[in-house]
Amino acid sequence: MLLTLLWVGTVTRALPLMSGSGAWERAAATGERALALARGRGSDPAAARAYDAHEQELRRSLELARRYSFVAPRAGRVLLATGVIGVALLIVGTSRVAGHLSRQLSRPLDQLVRWTALVQAGQPLPDEPEPRGAPEFRTLRQRMRTMSRELAEGRARALEAERAEAFRETARRVAHELKNPLTPIRFAVERLRRDATPAQAEAVEVLAAETARLEAMARSFAQFGRLPDGPAADVDLGDLARWAVATSVPEQLEGRVEVADDVPLVHGHYDALARALNNVLLNAVEACAPGGRVTVRVQRARCPAVPGDAVELAVHDTGVGIAPELLARIWDPYVTQKAHGTGLGLAIARQTVQAHGGIVDAVSAVGRGTEVRFILPVGGAGATPGRLPSADPRHDAPARDAAVPPPLATRTIA
């Protein structure tokens, strides 16, 4: 603005000096007097025409000089007004652009600052419209959402690990406290059975049955209280499934095993996996009415939650099914619908699969049956106590369309 005003002032003062209008006025006056004297002395017609032409040229030049003198001062004021208006428009445009840029920066930054407070408090990020801003803010928002989701999953895994460890510690203590009195109780029941009178026989049998139930409960607590231990080895899940169906499915039910031809071996603990499968098969058998069917399927699987090659071990029954509101809780310890159940069967199965680096999944429809799936990595993750790959059952469910089942070899075991 200062340079513009200085330039306009300089031009306004310099133009009248450069125009020469005063000199042209004086030249016109002296020329008219000289022409008057020359005409008074008389001359030929050619000289008179030259005088007239010179006089007209003087008048034309004087007119142009007067016009220039009239325009020059006003041109300076016009230039000054134009400069002021231009500077004002520049200021307005600059302020508008600056305000727009400020909003483009401040609004996304305010949202990101608010999101950091939510992440710090462990709260989920809101699903709100994104304010306008640079494309980098969109990338930053996406990264923050990913970070928030991963932090929430990490917190859930940590809480579930602590919760599972507390459950296991409680189970170990309960198993220990149950085992101590059960041994002398069992011996006492055996002595009573030998010496009991006919009137006491029924009471003794009740004591024996309840003692056996407590021993089974103690074994369940002991199994849940420890993770698979010992050296791992290659396990053929197809042979494991055939053995489990042959020993666990009664004659009044149809037991079927479907094993794909190209199923690889899984590196893990045979006994622990056998117990996990037997716990699931026991639930499937108890859910089926006579004439029902229990199918065990073993095949390759692809699952984003399990890196590398994996094997799917699925148990499907045609039983009563599980209500949707109860399906999410079937993996929790001490949750059972059985009158004499401990609620540890599926919890032990889930613990075993997770200790091998796998995940569990269950789908069910009331009146049409239930399917429980184990997804186990081929290489195995080993059994590391206190470190389970997944904690939230909602994150344990793999994408069903991710598995590409190969051709199955079907075998029915009556």
XYZ file of C-alpha atoms in Angstrom:
414
model
C 0.000 0.000 0.000
C 2.830 2.422 0.856
C 4.602 1.697 -2.424
C 1.357 2.231 -4.361
C 0.638 5.603 -2.675
C 4.236 6.738 -3.195
C 4.058 5.783 -6.853
C 0.739 7.571 -7.372
C 1.956 10.745 -5.638
C 5.123 10.817 -7.693
C 3.203 10.385 -10.935
C 0.701 13.102 -9.946
C 3.454 15.617 -9.330
C 5.656 14.601 -12.250
C 3.054 14.523 -15.007
C 2.312 18.304 -14.991
C 6.026 18.968 -15.075
C 6.496 16.623 -17.979
C 3.518 17.884 -19.999
C 5.036 21.311 -21.022
C 1.631 23.047 -21.198
C 3.112 26.373 -19.911
C 5.773 26.387 -22.611
C 3.175 25.711 -25.254
C 1.085 28.658 -23.999
C 4.049 30.982 -24.268
C 5.038 29.645 -27.691
C 1.480 30.130 -28.939
C 1.354 33.763 -27.690
C 4.683 34.738 -29.234
C 3.801 32.897 -32.435
C 0.508 34.766 -32.811
C 2.290 38.099 -32.393
C 4.945 37.102 -34.928
C 2.303 36.013 -37.412
C 0.379 39.249 -36.936
C 3.512 41.316 -37.651
C 4.335 39.193 -40.692
C 0.826 39.565 -42.128
C 0.946 43.377 -41.541
C 3.989 43.766 -43.699
C 2.297 42.061 -46.627
C 3.450 39.011 -48.436
C 2.659 36.790 -51.350
C -0.144 34.212 -51.196
C 2.260 31.323 -50.627
C 3.633 32.981 -47.523
C 0.090 33.676 -46.300
C -0.811 29.993 -46.639
C 2.334 29.029 -44.728
C 1.425 31.457 -41.981
C -2.083 30.045 -41.768
C -0.781 26.456 -41.629
C 1.697 27.391 -38.896
C -1.032 29.115 -36.917
C -3.306 26.078 -37.136
C -0.488 23.812 -35.995
C 0.167 26.086 -33.057
C -3.496 26.060 -32.083
C -3.687 22.239 -32.389
C -0.562 21.750 -30.274
C -1.861 24.222 -27.705
C -5.185 22.336 -27.557
C -3.401 19.040 -26.992
C -1.236 20.587 -24.288
C -4.331 21.958 -22.537
C -6.057 18.566 -22.704
C -2.977 16.896 -21.264
C -2.846 19.482 -18.489
C -6.523 18.787 -17.733
C -6.144 15.010 -17.726
C -2.792 14.671 -15.891
C -3.888 15.855 -12.404
C -7.129 13.881 -12.572
C -5.282 10.768 -13.799
C -3.252 10.854 -10.589
C -6.391 10.935 -8.466
C -7.884 8.122 -10.549
C -4.724 6.094 -10.103
C -4.783 6.825 -6.378
C -8.415 5.709 -6.068
C -7.712 2.636 -8.177
C -4.736 1.749 -5.993
C -6.748 2.182 -2.798
C -9.583 0.062 -4.171
C -7.133 -2.585 -5.355
C -5.428 -2.664 -1.965
C -8.826 -2.941 -0.241
C -9.849 -5.807 -2.512
C -6.503 -7.472 -1.850
C -7.010 -7.128 1.918
C -10.550 -8.499 1.744
C -9.523 -11.388 -0.499
C -6.506 -12.170 1.661
C -8.597 -12.137 4.841
C -11.171 -14.435 3.261
C -8.471 -16.839 2.092
C -6.755 -16.669 5.473
C -10.051 -17.366 7.245
C -10.774 -20.288 4.942
C -7.306 -21.749 5.488
C -7.666 -21.200 9.230
C -10.946 -23.087 9.294
C -9.455 -25.836 7.133
C -6.718 -26.261 9.744
C -8.432 -25.437 13.026
C -11.543 -27.619 12.673
C -9.687 -30.872 11.838
C -7.129 -30.083 14.533
C -9.880 -29.481 17.100
C -11.462 -32.819 16.147
C -8.140 -34.661 16.411
C -7.383 -33.059 19.793
C -10.823 -34.149 21.027
C -10.198 -37.664 19.687
C -6.885 -37.911 21.536
C -8.746 -37.214 24.786
C -11.217 -39.997 23.955
C -8.374 -42.410 23.146
C -6.676 -41.514 26.413
C -9.910 -42.176 28.308
C -10.341 -45.526 26.526
C -13.592 -44.474 24.854
C -14.508 -45.311 21.245
C -14.156 -42.627 18.605
C -17.498 -41.165 17.486
C -18.848 -41.806 14.022
C -19.226 -38.170 13.028
C -18.895 -36.319 9.701
C -15.382 -35.312 8.792
C -14.743 -31.551 8.599
C -13.185 -30.230 5.442
C -9.447 -30.029 5.408
C -6.283 -31.119 3.721
C -6.139 -34.765 2.516
C -3.462 -35.435 5.125
C -6.065 -34.940 7.878
C -8.201 -37.715 6.404
C -5.212 -40.054 6.495
C -4.487 -38.995 10.071
C -8.108 -39.646 11.081
C -8.011 -43.114 9.544
C -4.746 -43.881 11.357
C -6.242 -42.650 14.640
C -9.313 -44.866 14.184
C -7.047 -47.843 13.496
C -4.932 -46.999 16.529
C -8.032 -46.616 18.723
C -9.420 -49.960 17.555
C -6.090 -51.723 18.139
C -5.738 -50.132 21.581
C -9.265 -51.245 22.485
C -8.485 -54.779 21.317
C -5.226 -54.716 23.254
C -7.020 -53.565 26.405
C -9.650 -56.268 25.917
C -6.950 -58.917 25.445
C -5.094 -57.714 28.530
C -8.265 -57.691 30.636
C -9.286 -61.111 29.345
C -5.815 -62.477 30.038
C -6.013 -61.183 33.608
C -9.536 -62.527 33.914
C -8.516 -65.927 32.541
C -5.526 -66.059 34.864
C -7.774 -65.254 37.812
C -10.180 -67.995 36.714
C -7.309 -70.469 36.376
C -5.912 -69.561 39.787
C -9.361 -69.998 41.319
C -9.796 -73.322 39.513
C -6.424 -74.555 40.798
C -7.336 -73.613 44.355
C -10.776 -75.217 44.105
C -9.323 -78.404 42.574
C -6.720 -78.579 45.330
C -9.288 -78.052 48.093
C -11.623 -80.642 46.559
C -8.990 -83.333 46.062
C -7.749 -83.267 49.655
C -10.976 -84.511 51.314
C -12.170 -86.603 48.380
C -9.599 -89.375 48.830
C -10.540 -90.245 52.442
C -14.227 -89.795 51.568
C -13.906 -92.305 48.743
C -12.153 -94.810 51.020
C -14.813 -94.320 53.669
C -17.582 -94.877 51.110
C -15.930 -98.119 50.003
C -15.795 -99.368 53.614
C -19.420 -98.377 54.150
C -20.416 -100.185 50.972
C -18.849 -103.435 52.259
C -20.365 -103.178 55.734
C -23.664 -101.397 54.970
C -26.963 -103.017 55.772
C -29.677 -103.256 53.108
C -31.362 -100.221 54.615
C -28.124 -98.225 54.316
C -27.231 -99.375 50.780
C -29.206 -96.664 49.009
C -27.612 -93.911 51.106
C -24.170 -95.357 50.432
C -24.821 -95.386 46.672
C -25.893 -91.748 46.838
C -22.657 -90.928 48.649
C -20.659 -92.839 46.034
C -22.402 -91.078 43.134
C -21.926 -87.629 44.622
C -18.299 -88.423 45.404
C -17.728 -89.439 41.784
C -19.372 -86.205 40.635
C -17.116 -84.162 42.907
C -14.073 -86.011 41.582
C -15.135 -85.243 38.007
C -15.612 -81.613 38.982
C -12.173 -81.533 40.586
C -10.627 -82.951 37.402
C -12.405 -80.279 35.344
C -11.113 -77.533 37.614
C -7.621 -79.002 37.462
C -7.705 -79.131 33.648
C -8.907 -75.534 33.422
C -6.308 -74.432 35.941
C -3.377 -75.337 33.718
C -2.391 -74.757 30.108
C -1.070 -77.549 27.864
C 2.433 -78.461 28.934
C 5.151 -80.837 27.857
C 6.783 -81.240 24.431
C 4.637 -80.608 21.374
C 4.473 -82.953 18.390
C 2.786 -83.223 15.002
C -0.887 -84.129 15.382
C -3.097 -85.630 12.681
C -6.441 -83.958 13.324
C -8.163 -86.408 10.973
C -7.127 -89.402 13.082
C -7.953 -87.443 16.217
C -11.462 -86.733 14.911
C -12.062 -90.366 13.935
C -10.944 -91.609 17.347
C -13.030 -89.002 19.206
C -16.211 -89.783 17.229
C -15.712 -93.522 17.637
C -15.339 -93.216 21.426
C -17.708 -90.354 22.243
C -20.746 -90.694 19.935
C -23.217 -93.332 21.207
C -24.944 -95.900 19.008
C -28.323 -94.131 18.983
C -26.717 -91.194 17.113
C -25.093 -91.080 13.687
C -21.431 -90.112 13.899
C -19.844 -88.817 10.708
C -16.254 -87.760 10.026
C -15.323 -85.735 6.931
C -11.590 -85.330 6.363
C -10.106 -83.603 3.327
C -7.328 -85.350 1.421
C -4.711 -82.609 1.791
C -5.011 -81.722 5.478
C -1.525 -81.039 6.915
C -0.366 -82.017 10.381
C -0.736 -79.548 13.233
C 2.091 -78.998 15.696
C 0.640 -79.149 19.183
C -0.316 -81.228 22.218
C -2.338 -84.301 21.349
C -3.882 -84.913 24.768
C -4.975 -81.305 25.224
C -6.537 -81.148 21.749
C -8.255 -84.493 22.350
C -9.783 -83.192 25.595
C -10.948 -80.019 23.859
C -12.600 -82.007 21.049
C -14.181 -84.439 23.511
C -15.683 -81.570 25.504
C -17.316 -80.198 22.356
C -18.488 -83.652 21.260
C -20.008 -84.266 24.695
C -22.082 -81.099 24.383
C -23.113 -82.056 20.832
C -24.181 -85.545 21.911
C -26.198 -84.214 24.852
C -27.920 -81.659 22.590
C -29.117 -84.312 20.082
C -32.166 -86.468 20.432
C -31.999 -90.189 19.500
C -31.579 -90.477 15.750
C -29.668 -87.201 15.516
C -26.373 -86.694 13.742
C -22.980 -85.386 14.860
C -20.542 -84.476 12.091
C -16.861 -83.657 12.545
C -15.226 -81.923 9.566
C -11.477 -81.459 9.103
C -10.179 -79.358 6.225
C -7.763 -76.614 5.273
C -8.795 -73.061 6.132
C -7.818 -69.508 5.391
C -8.406 -66.999 8.158
C -6.984 -63.453 8.590
C -6.771 -63.949 12.363
C -4.516 -67.007 11.949
C -1.452 -66.242 9.808
C -0.166 -68.840 7.420
C -1.702 -72.215 6.705
C -4.428 -73.360 9.064
C -6.692 -76.339 9.632
C -10.368 -76.136 10.530
C -11.837 -78.686 12.935
C -15.616 -78.250 13.025
C -18.233 -80.152 15.057
C -21.790 -79.877 13.782
C -24.826 -81.369 15.510
C -28.529 -81.485 14.745
C -29.544 -80.756 18.322
C -31.718 -78.153 19.975
C -29.404 -75.250 19.274
C -28.447 -72.274 21.433
C -30.383 -69.043 21.831
C -28.631 -65.976 20.331
C -28.446 -64.159 23.667
C -26.575 -67.145 25.188
C -24.287 -67.909 22.246
C -21.760 -65.177 23.069
C -21.323 -66.489 26.638
C -20.794 -70.192 25.964
C -16.997 -69.774 26.109
C -17.023 -68.120 29.546
C -16.037 -70.251 32.525
C -18.770 -71.481 34.863
C -21.524 -70.727 32.327
C -23.680 -73.807 31.741
C -27.281 -74.816 31.073
C -26.812 -78.304 32.492
C -28.173 -79.208 35.888
C -24.931 -80.885 36.992
C -22.446 -79.151 34.682
C -19.420 -77.137 35.769
C -19.427 -74.741 32.820
C -15.771 -75.489 32.080
C -15.962 -77.777 29.033
C -16.032 -75.103 26.335
C -13.853 -72.800 28.422
C -11.160 -75.519 28.521
C -11.570 -76.084 24.766
C -11.186 -72.395 24.025
C -8.196 -72.098 26.337
C -6.510 -75.048 24.635
C -7.100 -73.750 21.100
C -5.883 -70.262 21.992
C -2.794 -71.710 23.651
C -2.015 -73.336 20.271
C -2.310 -69.952 18.513
C -5.776 -70.689 17.100
C -9.247 -69.219 17.455
C -12.705 -70.594 18.180
C -16.060 -69.837 16.631
C -19.634 -71.019 17.119
C -22.852 -70.572 15.152
C -26.213 -71.928 16.169
C -29.901 -71.839 15.285
C -32.550 -72.849 17.782
C -34.103 -76.138 16.704
C -31.590 -76.734 13.895
C -28.327 -77.398 15.692
C -24.958 -75.882 16.489
C -21.554 -75.822 14.828
C -18.370 -75.206 16.801
C -15.173 -74.549 14.875
C -11.506 -74.625 15.845
C -9.049 -72.853 13.508
C -5.528 -74.058 14.309
C -2.284 -72.903 12.654
C -0.276 -75.628 10.997
C 2.985 -74.538 12.590
C 1.424 -74.142 16.017
C 2.130 -71.395 18.526
C 3.113 -73.593 21.441
C 1.540 -73.399 24.858
C 2.806 -70.278 26.582
C 1.054 -69.844 29.929
C -0.645 -66.505 30.379
C -0.240 -65.493 26.717
C -3.327 -66.176 24.664
C -3.536 -64.808 21.122
C -7.141 -63.648 21.327
C -9.301 -62.634 24.243
C -12.602 -61.369 22.966
C -14.965 -63.976 21.489
C -16.200 -61.346 19.063
C -12.711 -61.208 17.546
C -12.398 -64.975 17.517
C -14.939 -65.446 14.732
C -13.173 -65.803 11.374
C -14.759 -64.795 8.134
C -16.806 -67.743 6.926
C -16.165 -66.987 3.298
C -12.423 -66.943 3.968
C -12.199 -70.701 4.184
C -11.855 -72.519 0.886
C -12.902 -76.099 1.571
C -11.228 -78.757 -0.546
C -12.998 -81.918 -1.655
C -14.025 -83.987 1.359
C -13.678 -87.708 1.977
C -16.759 -88.761 3.920
C -16.748 -91.628 6.355
C -19.690 -92.627 8.547
C -19.091 -94.291 11.888
C -22.187 -96.020 13.283
